[in-house]
mmCIF file with all atom_site columns, C-alpha atoms and ligand atoms in Angstrom:
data_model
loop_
_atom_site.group_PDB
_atom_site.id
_atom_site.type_symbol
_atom_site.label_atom_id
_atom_site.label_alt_id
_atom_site.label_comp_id
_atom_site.label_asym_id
_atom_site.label_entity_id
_atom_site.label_seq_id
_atom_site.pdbx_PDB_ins_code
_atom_site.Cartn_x
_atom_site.Cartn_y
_atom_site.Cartn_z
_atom_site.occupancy
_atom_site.B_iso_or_equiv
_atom_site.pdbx_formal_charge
_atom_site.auth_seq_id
_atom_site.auth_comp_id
_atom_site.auth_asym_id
_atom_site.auth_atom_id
_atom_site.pdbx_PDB_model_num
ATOM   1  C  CA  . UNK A 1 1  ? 0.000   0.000  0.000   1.00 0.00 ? 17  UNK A CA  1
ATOM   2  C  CA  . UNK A 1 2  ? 1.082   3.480  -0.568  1.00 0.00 ? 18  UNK A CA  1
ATOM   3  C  CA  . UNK A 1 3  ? 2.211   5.532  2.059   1.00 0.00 ? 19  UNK A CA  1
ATOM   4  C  CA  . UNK A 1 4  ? 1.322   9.311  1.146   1.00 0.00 ? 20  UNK A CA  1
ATOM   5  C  CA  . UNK A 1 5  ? 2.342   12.599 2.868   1.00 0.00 ? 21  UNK A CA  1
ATOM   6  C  CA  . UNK A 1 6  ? -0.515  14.774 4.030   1.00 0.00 ? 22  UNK A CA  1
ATOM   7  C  CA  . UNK A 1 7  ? -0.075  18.191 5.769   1.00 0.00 ? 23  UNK A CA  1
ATOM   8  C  CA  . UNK A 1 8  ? -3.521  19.722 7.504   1.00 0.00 ? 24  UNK A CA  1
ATOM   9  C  CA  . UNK A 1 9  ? -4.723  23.003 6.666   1.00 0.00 ? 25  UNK A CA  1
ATOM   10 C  CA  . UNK A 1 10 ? -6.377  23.663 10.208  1.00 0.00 ? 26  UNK A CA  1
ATOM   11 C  CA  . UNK A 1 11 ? -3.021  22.849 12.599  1.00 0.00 ? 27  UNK A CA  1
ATOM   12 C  CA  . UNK A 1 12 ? 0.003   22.973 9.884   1.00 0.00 ? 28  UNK A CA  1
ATOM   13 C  CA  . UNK A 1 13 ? 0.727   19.577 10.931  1.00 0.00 ? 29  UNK A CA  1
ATOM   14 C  CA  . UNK A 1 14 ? 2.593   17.453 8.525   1.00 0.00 ? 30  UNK A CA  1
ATOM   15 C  CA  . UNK A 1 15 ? 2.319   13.238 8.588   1.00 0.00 ? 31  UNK A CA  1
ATOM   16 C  CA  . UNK A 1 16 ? 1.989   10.346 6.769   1.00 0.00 ? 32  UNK A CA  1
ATOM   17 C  CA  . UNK A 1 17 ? -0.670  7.599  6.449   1.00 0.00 ? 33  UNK A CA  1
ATOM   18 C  CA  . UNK A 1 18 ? -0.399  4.794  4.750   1.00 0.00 ? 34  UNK A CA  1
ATOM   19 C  CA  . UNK A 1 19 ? -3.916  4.700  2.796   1.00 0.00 ? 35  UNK A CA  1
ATOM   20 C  CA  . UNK A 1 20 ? -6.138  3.234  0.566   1.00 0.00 ? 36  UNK A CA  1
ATOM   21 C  CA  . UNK A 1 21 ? -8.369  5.336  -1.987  1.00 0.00 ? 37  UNK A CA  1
ATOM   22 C  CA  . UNK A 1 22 ? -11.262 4.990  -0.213  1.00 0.00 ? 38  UNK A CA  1
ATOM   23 C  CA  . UNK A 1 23 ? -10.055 6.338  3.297   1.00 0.00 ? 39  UNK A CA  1
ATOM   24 C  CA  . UNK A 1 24 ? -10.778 9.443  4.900   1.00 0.00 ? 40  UNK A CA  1
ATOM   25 C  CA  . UNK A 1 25 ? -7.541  11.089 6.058   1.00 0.00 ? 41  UNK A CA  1
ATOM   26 C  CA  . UNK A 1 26 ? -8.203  13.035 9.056   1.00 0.00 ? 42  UNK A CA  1
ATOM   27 C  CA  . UNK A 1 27 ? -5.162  14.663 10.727  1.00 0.00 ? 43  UNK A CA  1
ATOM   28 C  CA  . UNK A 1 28 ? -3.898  12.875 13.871  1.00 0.00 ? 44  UNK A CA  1
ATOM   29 C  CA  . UNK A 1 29 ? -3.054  16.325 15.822  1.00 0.00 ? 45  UNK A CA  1
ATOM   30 C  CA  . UNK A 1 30 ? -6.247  17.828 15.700  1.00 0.00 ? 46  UNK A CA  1
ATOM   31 C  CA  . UNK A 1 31 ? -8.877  15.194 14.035  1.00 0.00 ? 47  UNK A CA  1
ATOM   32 C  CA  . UNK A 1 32 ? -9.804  17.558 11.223  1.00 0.00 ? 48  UNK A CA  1
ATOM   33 C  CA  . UNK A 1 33 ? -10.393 16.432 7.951   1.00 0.00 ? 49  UNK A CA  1
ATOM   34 C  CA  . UNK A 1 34 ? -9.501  19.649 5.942   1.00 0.00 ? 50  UNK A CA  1
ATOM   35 C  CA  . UNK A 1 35 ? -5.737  17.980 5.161   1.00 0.00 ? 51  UNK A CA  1
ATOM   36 C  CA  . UNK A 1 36 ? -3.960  17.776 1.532   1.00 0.00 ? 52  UNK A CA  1
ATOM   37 C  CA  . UNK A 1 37 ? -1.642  16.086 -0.283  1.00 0.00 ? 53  UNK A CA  1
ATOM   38 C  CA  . UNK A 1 38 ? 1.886   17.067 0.336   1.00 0.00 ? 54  UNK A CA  1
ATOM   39 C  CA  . UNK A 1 39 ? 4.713   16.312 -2.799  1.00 0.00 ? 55  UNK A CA  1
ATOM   40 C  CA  . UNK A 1 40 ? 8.101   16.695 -0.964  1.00 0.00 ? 56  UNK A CA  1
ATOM   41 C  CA  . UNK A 1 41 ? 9.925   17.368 -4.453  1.00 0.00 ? 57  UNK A CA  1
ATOM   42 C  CA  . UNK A 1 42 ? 10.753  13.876 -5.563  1.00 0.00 ? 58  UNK A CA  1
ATOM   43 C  CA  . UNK A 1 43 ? 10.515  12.348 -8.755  1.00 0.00 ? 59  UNK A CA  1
ATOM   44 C  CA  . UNK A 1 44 ? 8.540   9.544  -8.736  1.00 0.00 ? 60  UNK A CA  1
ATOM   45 C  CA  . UNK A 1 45 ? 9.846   6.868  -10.486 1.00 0.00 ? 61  UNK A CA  1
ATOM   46 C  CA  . UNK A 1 46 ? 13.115  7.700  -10.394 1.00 0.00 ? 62  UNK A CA  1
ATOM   47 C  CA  . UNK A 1 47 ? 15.043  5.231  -7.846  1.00 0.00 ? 63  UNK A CA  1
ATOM   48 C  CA  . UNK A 1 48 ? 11.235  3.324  -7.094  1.00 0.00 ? 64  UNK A CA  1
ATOM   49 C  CA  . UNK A 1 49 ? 12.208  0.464  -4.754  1.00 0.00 ? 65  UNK A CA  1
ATOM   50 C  CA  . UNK A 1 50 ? 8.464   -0.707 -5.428  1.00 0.00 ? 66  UNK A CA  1
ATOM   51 C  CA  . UNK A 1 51 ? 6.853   0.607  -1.796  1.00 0.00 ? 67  UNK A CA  1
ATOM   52 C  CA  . UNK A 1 52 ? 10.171  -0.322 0.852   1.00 0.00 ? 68  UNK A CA  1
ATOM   53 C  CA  . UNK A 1 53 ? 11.168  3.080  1.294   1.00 0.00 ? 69  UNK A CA  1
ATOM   54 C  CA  . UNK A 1 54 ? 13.967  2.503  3.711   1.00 0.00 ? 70  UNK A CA  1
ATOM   55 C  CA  . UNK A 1 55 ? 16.055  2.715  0.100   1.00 0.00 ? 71  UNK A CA  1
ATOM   56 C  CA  . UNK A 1 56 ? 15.357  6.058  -0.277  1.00 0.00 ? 72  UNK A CA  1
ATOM   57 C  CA  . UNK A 1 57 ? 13.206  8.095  2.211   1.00 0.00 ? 73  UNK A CA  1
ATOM   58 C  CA  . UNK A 1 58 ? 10.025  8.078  0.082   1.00 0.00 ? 74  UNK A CA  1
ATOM   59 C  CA  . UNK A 1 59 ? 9.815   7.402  -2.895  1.00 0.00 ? 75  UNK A CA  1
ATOM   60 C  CA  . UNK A 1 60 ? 6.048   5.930  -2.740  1.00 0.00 ? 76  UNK A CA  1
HETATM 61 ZN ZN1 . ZN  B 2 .  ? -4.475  19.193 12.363  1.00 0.00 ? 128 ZN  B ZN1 1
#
């Protein structure tokens, strides 16, 4: 599964979650659901270890 970076526009907290499509990402801070997708500047599929990140610090 993927793990995605989410940041939440009510707190400015930044996590992860490792989600499927169907979930509802609420932020674990604060509970709200009013979070976004967060790119941290990588190029995906450039160095994809196919989902064990430890390889590269995120490449999904
Ligand atoms: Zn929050």
């Amino acid at each position: 599964m993927p793990v995605l970076d989410f940041k939440c526009n009510d707190c400015g907290n930044e996590f992860f979650e490792i989600t499927t499509a169907n979930e509802k990402i609420k932020c674990p801070k604060c509970k709200s659901e009013k979070v976004e997708r967060v790119y941290k500047g990588k190029f995906y599929g450039k160095n994809n270890c196919g989902g064990d990140c430890s390889c590269c610090g995120g490449c999904h």
